[in-house]
Short mmCIF file of C-alpha atoms in Angstrom, two decimals:
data_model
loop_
_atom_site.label_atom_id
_atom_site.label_comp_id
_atom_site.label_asym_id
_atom_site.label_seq_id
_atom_site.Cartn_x
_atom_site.Cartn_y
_atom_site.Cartn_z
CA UNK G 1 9.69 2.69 25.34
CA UNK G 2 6.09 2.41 24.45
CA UNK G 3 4.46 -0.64 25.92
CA UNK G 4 2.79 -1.40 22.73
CA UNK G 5 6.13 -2.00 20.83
CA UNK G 6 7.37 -3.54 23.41
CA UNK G 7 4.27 -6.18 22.81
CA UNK G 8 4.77 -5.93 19.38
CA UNK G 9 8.61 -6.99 19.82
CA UNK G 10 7.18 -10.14 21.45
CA UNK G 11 4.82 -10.60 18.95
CA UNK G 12 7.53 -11.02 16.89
CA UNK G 13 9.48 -12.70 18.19
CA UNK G 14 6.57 -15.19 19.46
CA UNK G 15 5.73 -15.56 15.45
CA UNK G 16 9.19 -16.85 15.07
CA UNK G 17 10.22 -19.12 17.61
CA UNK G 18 6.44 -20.89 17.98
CA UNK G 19 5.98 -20.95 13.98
CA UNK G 20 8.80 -20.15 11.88
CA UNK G 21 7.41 -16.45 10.46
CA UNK G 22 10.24 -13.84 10.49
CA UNK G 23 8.08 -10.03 10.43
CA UNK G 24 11.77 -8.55 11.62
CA UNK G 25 12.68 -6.62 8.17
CA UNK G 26 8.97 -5.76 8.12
CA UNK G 27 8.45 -1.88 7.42
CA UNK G 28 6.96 -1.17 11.59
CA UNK G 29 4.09 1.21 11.26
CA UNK G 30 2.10 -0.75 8.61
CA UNK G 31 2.86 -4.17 10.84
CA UNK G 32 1.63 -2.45 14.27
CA UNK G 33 -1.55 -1.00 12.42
CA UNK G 34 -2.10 -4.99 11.25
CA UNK G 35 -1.61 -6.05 14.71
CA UNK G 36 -3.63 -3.72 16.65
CA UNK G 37 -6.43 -5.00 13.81
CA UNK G 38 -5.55 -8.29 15.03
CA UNK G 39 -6.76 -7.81 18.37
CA UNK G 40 -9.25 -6.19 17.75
CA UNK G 41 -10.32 -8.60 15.03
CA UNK G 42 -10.21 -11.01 18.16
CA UNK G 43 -11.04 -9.47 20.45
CA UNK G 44 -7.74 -9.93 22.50
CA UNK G 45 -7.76 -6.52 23.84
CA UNK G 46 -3.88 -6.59 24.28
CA UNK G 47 -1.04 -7.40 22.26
CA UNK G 48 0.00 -9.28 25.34
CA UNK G 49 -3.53 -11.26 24.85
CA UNK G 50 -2.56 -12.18 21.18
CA UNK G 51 0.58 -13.68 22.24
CA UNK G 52 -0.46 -15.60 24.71
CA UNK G 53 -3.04 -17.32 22.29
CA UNK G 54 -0.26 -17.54 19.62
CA UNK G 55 1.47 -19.30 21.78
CA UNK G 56 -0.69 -21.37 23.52
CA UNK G 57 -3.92 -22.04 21.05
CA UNK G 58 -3.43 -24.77 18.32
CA UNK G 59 -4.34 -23.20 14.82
CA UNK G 60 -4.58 -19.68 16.10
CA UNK G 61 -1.33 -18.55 13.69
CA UNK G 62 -3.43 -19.30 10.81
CA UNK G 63 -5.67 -16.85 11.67
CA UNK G 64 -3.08 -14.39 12.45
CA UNK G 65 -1.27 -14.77 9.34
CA UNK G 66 -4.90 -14.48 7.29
CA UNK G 67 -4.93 -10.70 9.13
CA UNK G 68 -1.50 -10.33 8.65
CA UNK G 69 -1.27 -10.29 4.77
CA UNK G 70 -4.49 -8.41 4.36
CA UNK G 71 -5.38 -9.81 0.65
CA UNK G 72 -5.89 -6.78 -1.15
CA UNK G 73 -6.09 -7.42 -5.44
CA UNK G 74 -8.08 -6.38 -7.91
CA UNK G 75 -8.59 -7.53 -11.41
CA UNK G 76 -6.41 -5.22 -14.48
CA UNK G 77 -5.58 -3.16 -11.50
CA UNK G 78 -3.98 -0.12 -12.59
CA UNK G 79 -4.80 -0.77 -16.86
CA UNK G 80 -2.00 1.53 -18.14
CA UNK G 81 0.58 -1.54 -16.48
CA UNK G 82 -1.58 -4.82 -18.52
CA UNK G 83 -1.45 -1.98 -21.85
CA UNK G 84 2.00 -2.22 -21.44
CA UNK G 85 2.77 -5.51 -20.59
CA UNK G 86 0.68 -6.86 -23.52
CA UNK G 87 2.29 -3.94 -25.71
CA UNK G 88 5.91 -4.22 -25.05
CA UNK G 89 6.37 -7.09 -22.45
CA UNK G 90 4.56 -10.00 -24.59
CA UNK G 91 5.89 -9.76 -27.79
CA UNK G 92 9.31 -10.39 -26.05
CA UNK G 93 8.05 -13.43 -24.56
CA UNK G 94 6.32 -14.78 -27.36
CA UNK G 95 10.13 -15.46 -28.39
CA UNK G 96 10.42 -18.15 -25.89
CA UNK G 97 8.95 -21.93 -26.63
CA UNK G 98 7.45 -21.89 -23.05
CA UNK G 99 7.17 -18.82 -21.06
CA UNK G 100 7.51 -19.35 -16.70
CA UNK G 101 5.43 -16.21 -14.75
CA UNK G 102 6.05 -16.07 -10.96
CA UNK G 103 3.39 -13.98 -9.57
CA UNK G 104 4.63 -13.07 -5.93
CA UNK G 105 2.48 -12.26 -3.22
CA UNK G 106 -1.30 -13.28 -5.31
CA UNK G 107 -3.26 -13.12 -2.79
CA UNK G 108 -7.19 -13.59 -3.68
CA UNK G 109 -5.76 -14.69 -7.77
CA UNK G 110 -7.85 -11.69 -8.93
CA UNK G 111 -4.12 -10.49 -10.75
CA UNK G 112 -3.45 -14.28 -12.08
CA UNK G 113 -6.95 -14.27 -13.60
CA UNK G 114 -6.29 -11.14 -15.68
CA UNK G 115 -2.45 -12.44 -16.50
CA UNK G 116 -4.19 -15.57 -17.78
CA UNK G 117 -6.71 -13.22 -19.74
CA UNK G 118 -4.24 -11.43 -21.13
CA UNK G 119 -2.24 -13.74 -22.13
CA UNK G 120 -4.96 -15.63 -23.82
CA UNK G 121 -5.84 -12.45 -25.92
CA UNK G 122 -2.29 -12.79 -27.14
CA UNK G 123 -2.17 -16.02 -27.93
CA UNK G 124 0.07 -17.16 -25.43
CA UNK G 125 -1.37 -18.99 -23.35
CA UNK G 126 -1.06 -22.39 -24.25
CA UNK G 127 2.84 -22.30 -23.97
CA UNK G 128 2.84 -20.09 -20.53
CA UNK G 129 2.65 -21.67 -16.91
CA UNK G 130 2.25 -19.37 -14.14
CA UNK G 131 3.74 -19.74 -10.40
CA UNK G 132 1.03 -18.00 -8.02
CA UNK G 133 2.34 -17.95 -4.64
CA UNK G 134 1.36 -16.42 -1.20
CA UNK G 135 1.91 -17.50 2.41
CA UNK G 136 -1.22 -17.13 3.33
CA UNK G 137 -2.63 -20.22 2.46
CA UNK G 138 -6.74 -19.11 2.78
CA UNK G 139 -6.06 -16.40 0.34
CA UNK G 140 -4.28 -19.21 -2.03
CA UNK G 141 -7.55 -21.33 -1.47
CA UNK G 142 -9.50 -18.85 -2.22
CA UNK G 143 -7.17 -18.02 -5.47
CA UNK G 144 -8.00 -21.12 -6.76
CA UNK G 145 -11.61 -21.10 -6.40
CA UNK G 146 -11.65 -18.05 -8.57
CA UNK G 147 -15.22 -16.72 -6.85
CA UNK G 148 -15.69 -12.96 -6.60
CA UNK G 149 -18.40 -10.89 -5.10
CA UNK G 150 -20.44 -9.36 -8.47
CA UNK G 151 -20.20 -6.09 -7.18
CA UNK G 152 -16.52 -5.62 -7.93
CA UNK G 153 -17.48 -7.15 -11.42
CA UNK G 154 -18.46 -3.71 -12.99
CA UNK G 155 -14.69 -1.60 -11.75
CA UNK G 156 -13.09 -4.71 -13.01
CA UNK G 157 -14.80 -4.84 -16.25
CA UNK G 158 -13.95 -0.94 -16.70
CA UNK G 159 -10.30 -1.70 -16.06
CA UNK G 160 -10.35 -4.79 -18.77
CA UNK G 161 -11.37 -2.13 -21.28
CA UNK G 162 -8.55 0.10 -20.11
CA UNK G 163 -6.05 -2.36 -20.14
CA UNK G 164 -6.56 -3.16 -23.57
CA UNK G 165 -8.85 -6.03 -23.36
CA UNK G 166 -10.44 -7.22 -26.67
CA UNK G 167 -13.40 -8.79 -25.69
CA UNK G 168 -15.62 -8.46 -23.12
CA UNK G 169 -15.05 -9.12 -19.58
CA UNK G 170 -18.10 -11.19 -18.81
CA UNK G 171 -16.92 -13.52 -21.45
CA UNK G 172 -14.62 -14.88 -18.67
CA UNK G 173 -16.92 -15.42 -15.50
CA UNK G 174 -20.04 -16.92 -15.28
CA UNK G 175 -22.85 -14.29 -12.54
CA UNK G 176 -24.67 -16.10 -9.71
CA UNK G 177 -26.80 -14.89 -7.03
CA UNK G 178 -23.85 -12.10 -5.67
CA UNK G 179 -21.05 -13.83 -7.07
CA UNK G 180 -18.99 -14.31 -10.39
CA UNK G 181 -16.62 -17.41 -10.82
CA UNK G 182 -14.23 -17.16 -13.34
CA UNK G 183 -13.53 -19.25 -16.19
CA UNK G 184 -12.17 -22.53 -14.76
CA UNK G 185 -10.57 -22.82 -18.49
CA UNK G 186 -8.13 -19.75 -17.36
CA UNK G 187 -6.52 -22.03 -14.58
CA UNK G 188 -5.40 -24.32 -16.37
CA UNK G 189 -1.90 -23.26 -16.69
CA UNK G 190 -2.02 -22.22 -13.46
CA UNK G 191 -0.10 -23.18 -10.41
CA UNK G 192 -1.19 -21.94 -6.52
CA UNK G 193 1.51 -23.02 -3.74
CA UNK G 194 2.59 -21.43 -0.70
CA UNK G 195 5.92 -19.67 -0.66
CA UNK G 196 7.35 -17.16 1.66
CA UNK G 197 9.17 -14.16 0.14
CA UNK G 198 11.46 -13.84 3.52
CA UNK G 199 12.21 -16.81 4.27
CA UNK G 200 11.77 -19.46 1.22
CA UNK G 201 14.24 -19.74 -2.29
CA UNK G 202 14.10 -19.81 -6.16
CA UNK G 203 12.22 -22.48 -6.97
CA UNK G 204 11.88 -21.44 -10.95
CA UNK G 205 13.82 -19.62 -14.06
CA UNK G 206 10.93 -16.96 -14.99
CA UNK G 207 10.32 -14.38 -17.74
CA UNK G 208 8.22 -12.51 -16.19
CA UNK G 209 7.59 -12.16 -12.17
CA UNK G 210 4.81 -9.70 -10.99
CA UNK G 211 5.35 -8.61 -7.50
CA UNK G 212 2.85 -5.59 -6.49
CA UNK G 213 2.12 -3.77 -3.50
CA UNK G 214 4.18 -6.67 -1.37
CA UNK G 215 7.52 -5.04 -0.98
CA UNK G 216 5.84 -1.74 -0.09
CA UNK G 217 5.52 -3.96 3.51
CA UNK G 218 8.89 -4.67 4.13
CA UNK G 219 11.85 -2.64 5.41
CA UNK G 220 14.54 -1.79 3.33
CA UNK G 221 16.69 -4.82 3.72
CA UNK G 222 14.10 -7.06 3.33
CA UNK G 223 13.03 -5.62 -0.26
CA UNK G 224 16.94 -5.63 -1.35
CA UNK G 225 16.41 -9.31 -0.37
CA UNK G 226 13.49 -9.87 -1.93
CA UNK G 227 14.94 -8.02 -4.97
CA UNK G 228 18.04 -10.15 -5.04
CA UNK G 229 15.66 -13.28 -5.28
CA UNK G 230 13.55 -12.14 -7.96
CA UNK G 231 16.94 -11.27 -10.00
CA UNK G 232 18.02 -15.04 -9.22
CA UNK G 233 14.82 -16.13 -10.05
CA UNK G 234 14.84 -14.27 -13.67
CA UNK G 235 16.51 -15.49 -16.90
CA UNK G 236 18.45 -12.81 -18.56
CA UNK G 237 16.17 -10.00 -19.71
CA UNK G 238 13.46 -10.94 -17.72
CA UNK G 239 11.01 -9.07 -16.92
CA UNK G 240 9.54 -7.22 -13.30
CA UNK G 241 7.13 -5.78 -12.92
CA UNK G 242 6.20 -3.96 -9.24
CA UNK G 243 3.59 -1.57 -8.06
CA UNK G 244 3.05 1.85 -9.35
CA UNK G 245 4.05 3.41 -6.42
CA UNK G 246 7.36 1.37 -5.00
CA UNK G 247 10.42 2.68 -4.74
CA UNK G 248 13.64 0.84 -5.29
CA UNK G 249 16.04 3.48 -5.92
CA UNK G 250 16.96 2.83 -2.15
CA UNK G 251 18.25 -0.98 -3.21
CA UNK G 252 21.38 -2.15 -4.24
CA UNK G 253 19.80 -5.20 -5.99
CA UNK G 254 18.08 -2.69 -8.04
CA UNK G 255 20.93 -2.01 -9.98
CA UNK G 256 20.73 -4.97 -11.99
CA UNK G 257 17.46 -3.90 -13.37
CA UNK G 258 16.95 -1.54 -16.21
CA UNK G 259 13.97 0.47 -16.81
CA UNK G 260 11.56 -0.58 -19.23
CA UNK G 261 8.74 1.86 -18.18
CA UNK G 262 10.02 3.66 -14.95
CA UNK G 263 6.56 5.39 -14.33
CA UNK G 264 4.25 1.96 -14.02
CA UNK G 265 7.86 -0.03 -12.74
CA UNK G 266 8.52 -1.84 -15.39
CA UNK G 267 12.06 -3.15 -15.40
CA UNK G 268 14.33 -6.08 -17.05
CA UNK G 269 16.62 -8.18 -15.20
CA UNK G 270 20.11 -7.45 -17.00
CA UNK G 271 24.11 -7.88 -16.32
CA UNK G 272 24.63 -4.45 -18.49
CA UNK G 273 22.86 -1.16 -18.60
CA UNK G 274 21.98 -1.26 -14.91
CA UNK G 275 19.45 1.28 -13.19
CA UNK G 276 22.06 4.02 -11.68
CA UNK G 277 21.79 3.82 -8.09
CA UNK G 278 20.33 7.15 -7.00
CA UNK G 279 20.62 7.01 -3.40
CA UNK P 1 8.41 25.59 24.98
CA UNK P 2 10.36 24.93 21.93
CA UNK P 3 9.45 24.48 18.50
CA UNK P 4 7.53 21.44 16.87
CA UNK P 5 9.06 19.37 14.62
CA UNK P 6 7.04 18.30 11.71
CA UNK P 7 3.84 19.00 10.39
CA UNK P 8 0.21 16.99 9.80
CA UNK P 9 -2.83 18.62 7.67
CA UNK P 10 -5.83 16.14 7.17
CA UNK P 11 -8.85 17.99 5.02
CA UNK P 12 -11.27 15.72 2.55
CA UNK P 13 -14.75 17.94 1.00
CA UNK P 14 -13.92 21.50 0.45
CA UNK P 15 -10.14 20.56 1.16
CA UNK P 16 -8.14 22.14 -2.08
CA UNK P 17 -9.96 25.54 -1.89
CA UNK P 18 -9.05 25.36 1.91
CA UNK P 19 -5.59 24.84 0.88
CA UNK P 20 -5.30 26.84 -1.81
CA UNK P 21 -6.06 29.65 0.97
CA UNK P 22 -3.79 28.09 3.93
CA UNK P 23 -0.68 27.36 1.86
CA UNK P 24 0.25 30.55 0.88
CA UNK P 25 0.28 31.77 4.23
CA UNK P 26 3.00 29.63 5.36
CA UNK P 27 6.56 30.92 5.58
CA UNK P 28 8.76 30.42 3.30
CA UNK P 29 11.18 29.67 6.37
CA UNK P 30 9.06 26.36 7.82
CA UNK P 31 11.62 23.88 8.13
CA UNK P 32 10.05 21.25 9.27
CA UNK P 33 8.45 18.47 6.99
CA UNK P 34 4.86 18.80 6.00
CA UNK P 35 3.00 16.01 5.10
CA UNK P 36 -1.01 15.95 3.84
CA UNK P 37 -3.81 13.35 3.20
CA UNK P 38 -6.36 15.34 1.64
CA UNK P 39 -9.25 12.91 -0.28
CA UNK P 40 -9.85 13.88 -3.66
CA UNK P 41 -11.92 10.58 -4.98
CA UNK P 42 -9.43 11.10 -8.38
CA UNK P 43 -6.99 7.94 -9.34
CA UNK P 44 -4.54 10.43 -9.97
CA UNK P 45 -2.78 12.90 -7.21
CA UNK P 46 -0.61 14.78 -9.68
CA UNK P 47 -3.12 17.08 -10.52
CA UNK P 48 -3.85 17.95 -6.73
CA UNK P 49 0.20 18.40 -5.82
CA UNK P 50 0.29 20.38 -9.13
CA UNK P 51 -2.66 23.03 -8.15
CA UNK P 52 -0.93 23.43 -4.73
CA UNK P 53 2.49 24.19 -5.70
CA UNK P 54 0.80 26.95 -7.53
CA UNK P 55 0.69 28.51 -4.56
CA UNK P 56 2.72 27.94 -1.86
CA UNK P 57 6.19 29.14 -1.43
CA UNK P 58 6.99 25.85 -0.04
CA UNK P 59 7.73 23.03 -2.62
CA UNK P 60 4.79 20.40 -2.99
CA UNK P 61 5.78 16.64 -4.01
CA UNK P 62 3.86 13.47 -4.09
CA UNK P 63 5.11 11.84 -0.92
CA UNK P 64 7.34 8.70 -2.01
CA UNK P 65 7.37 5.43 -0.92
CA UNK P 66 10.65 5.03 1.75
CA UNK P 67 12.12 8.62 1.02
CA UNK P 68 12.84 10.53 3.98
CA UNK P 69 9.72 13.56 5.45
CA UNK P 70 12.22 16.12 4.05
CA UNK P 71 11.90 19.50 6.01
CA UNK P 72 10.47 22.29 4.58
CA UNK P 73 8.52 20.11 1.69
CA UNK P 74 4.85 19.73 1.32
CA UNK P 75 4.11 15.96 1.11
CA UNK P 76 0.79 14.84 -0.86
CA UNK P 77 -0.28 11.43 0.13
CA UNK P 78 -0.67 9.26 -2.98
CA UNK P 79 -4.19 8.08 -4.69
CA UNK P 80 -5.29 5.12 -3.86
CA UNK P 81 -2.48 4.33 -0.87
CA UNK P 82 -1.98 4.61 3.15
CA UNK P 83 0.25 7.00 3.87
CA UNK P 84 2.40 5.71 7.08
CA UNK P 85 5.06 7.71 8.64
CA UNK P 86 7.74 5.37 9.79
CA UNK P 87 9.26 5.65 13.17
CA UNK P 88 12.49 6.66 11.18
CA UNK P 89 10.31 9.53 9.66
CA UNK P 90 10.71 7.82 6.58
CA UNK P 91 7.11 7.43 4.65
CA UNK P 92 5.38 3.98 4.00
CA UNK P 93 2.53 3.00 2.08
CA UNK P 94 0.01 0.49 1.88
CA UNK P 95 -3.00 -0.96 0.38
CA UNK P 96 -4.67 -2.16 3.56
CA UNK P 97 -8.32 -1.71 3.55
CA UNK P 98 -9.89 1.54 3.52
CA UNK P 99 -10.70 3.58 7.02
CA UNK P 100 -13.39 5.17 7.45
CA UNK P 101 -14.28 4.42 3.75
CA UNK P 102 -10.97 6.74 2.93
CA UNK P 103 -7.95 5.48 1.34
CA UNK P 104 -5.32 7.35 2.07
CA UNK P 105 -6.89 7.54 5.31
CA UNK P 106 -6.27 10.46 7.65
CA UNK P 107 -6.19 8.71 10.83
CA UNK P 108 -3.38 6.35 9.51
CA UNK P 109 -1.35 9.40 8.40
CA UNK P 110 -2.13 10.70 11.92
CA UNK P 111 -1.81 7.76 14.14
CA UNK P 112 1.91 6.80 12.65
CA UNK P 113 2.89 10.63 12.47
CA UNK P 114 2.29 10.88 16.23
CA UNK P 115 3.97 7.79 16.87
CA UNK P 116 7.00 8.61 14.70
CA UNK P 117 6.62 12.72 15.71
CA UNK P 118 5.46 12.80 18.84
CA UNK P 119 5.06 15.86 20.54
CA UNK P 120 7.00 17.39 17.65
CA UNK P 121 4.02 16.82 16.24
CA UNK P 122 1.14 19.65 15.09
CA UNK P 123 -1.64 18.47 13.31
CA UNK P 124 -4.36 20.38 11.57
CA UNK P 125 -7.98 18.57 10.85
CA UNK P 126 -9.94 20.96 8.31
CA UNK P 127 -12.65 20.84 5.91
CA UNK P 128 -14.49 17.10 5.10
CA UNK P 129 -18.10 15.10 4.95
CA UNK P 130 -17.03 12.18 7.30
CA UNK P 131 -15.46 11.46 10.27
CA UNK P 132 -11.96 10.43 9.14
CA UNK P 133 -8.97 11.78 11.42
CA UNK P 134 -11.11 12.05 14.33
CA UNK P 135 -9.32 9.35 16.29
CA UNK P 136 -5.81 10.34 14.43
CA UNK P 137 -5.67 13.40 15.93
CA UNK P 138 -6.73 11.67 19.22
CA UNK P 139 -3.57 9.84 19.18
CA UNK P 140 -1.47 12.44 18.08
CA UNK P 141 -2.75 14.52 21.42
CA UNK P 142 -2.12 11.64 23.29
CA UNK P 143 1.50 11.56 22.23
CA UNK P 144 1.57 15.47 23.32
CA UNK P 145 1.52 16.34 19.81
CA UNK P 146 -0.43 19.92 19.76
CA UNK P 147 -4.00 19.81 17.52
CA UNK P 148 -5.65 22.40 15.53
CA UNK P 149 -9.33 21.90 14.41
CA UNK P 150 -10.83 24.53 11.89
CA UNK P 151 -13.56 26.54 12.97
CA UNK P 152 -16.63 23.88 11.63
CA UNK P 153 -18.08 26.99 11.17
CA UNK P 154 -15.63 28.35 8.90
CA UNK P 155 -15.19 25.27 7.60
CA UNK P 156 -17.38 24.46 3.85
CA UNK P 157 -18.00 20.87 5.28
CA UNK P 158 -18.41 20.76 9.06
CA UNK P 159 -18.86 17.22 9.90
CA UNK P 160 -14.83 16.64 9.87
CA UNK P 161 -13.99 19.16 12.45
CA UNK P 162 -16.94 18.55 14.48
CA UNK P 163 -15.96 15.05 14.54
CA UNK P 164 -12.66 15.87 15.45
CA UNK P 165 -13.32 18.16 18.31
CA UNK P 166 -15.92 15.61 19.58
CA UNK P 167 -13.26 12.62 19.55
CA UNK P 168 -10.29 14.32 20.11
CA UNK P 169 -11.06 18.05 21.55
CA UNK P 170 -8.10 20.57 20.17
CA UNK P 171 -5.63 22.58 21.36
CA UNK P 172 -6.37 25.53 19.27
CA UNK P 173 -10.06 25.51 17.45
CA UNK P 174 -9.26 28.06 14.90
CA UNK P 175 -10.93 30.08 11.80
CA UNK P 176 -9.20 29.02 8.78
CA UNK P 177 -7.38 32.47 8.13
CA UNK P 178 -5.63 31.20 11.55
CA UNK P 179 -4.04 28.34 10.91
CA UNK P 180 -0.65 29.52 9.34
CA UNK P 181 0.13 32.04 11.55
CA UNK P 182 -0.48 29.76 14.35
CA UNK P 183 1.79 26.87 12.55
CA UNK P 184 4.30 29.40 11.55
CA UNK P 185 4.49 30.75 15.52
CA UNK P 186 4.87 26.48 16.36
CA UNK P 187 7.45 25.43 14.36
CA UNK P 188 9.88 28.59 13.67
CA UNK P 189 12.41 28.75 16.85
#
């Protein structure tokens, strides 16, 4: 066996025992690229080197975990999905007197900013309270500061405009120096916590959950997990919505989800009509 | 020696004309999986995978998330994702930052193909205007995988396969006319 995975099994193991993270059902060649980053992020220059600090150096697993989930958002990313969630998606919702959104995995909020956006535009808003969760808790801080570096501002204002948006996109930040801050106004139905997909429970009964580019990460077990949870988590004909390019045709739990828009994975939680199981 | 496994191609600048030449050329009879990150700048892949099956003999798919590196299928790395080869040969993607200011990135396509491959591994660094796969194919020599670099000066960018001999060196430095008949000779018994 290759030394490195050997390190890597330690690593593992190390972020389990010491501190209560379980990376086992995590999909191995993306997690040994995000290690090997790790050390030489800090300079460790071993694996080996990494452990010993994660075992040894008080607060060092914070830092670890920051390089482990690698926040990676953007605002209306991928516009055709926000088209139809505001399309087809909303006007279910809007049937409900208060409307729960779990959005999985937020990492840097830019995704809860444009939810809140969006569902402002629909009039929504005021009756909607949305769950954004991550376990890395700098990204969640950083969430809920809502501060963006201006250069992004111009991509994200093109995708608004895609998405459907109806008015303009710098009528929702406020520019200084290199930085935008969004409207503080848009958090306010907003709630940031730390949860961990692997290892923490249902904690709400949602309409919606938004879960993308997270269970591209984990092995296959650990998404029919994950699955299972979100189809716990969602009332009857609830809504999921992943990213454009996951699979789940290799998950049992996927059965109890039926397509809404198979192409941008779209899909309602539901007891009849499942997804056939391909695989 | 016997015959390689699976199949690597990296190309970004010039790549799709390159391809449109090298594809053809491959028997019909490769059975071994085929997988390519080949930069296009485009949000969309389709229209790449759709110009290529044009005309190769071998089927060309978008590679998807978790299916199996079928043999004998052409697999186009996404827009806009890694493409990882898991060491079950089964693909993964993810949105990690770009490489070498390349996502998909042809040294992560590289790096987990040699570690998933081996040295059933070939893999071919052609045509581009930066240095990404230079240290892929590095690894992927390191795992005895066997490495072909086009001819930079058959190549319509250079800088790529200069890069790549200059990191990596090669085990064949070939004109692009080459390459199929030397991955047809590796990888059919």
């Amino acid at each position: 066996m290759d030394v490195e995975d050997i390190e890597i099994e330690l690593f593992i193991r190390a972020m389990q025992r010491r501190h209560g993270y379980d990376f086992n059902d995590y999909a191995p060649a993306s997690l040994k690229r995000r290690v090997q980053q790790l050390v030489r992020t800090h300079d460790a220059g071993t694996i080996s080197e990494l452990n010993r600090r994660l075992l040894h150096e008080d607060g060092f697993v914070t830092r670890v975990i920051e390089g482990l989930s690698v926040p990676v958002s953007e605002m209306f990313r991928d516009p055709p999905v926000f088209r139809t969630l505001r399309d087809k998606v909303l006007p279910v919702l809007a049937s409900y007197p208060e409307i729960n959104i779990w959005q999985a995995g937020c990492a840097h909020g830019q995704e809860v900013y444009s939810l809140a956006i969006l569902l402002e535009e629909a009039g929504l808003y005021d009756r909607a309270r949305i769950y954004a969760t991550d376990f890395n808790d700098a990204a969640l801080h950083v969430a809920a500061e809502g501060i963006y570096a201006t250069r992004d501002a111009r991509d994200w204002s093109r995708n608004y405009i895609e998405g459907g948006g109806q008015k303009s996109f710098s009528d929702y930040y406020s520019a200084r120096y290199d930085f935008i801050k969004l409207d503080q106004r848009l958090r306010r139905n907003v709630t940031f916590f730390n949860h961990n997909l692997v290892t923490d429970d249902v904690f709400c009964e949602a309409h919606l959950i938004l879960c993308r580019n997270v269970l591209i990460y984990f092995n296959n077990t650990l998404q029919d997990h994950t699955l299972a949870l979100f189809r716990k988590s969602l009332v009857r004909g609830g809504f999921l919505c992943l990213g454009t390019r996951e699979n789940i045709d290799f998950s049992p739990a996927a059965a109890s989800f039926a397509d809404i828009d198979a192409g941008l994975r779209i899909y309602q939680a539901s007891a009849t009509n499942p997804r056939p199981l391909t695989r | 020696m016997s015959a390689r496994t699976a199949i690597a191609l990296g190309c970004s600048a010039g790549g799709l004309a390159a391809l449109q030449r090298l594809l053809p050329a491959l028997d019909h009879r490769l059975s071994v999986p085929i997988v390519l990150c080949c930069h296009t700048g485009s949000a969309d892949v389709s229209l790449l995978v759709e110009l290529l099956a044009r005309v190769s003999s071998l089927p060309v798919v978008e590679a998807a998330e978790r299916a199996p590196a079928d043999p004998g299928v052409i697999h186009v790395a996404p827009s806009g994702y890694h493409l990882l080869v898991e060491p079950n040969a089964h693909f993964s993607l993810s949105v990690d930052a770009r490489v070498t200011y390349a996502r998909p990135s042809i040294d992560v396509l590289f790096e987990t193909a040699a570690d998933a491959w081996q040295d059933g591994l070939v893999a071919v660094l052609m045509t581009g205007a930066n240095s990404d796969g230079a240290h892929g194919l590095k690894a992927v020599r390191q795992a005895g995988g066997y490495a072909i670099v086009q001819d930079p000066d058959s190549a319509e960018s250079d800088v790529m396969p200069r890069a790549g001999l200059e990191i990596a060196g090669a085990d064949a430095r070939l004109p692009l006319d080459q390459i199929a008949q030397r991955l047809n000779e590796l990888c059919i018994p």
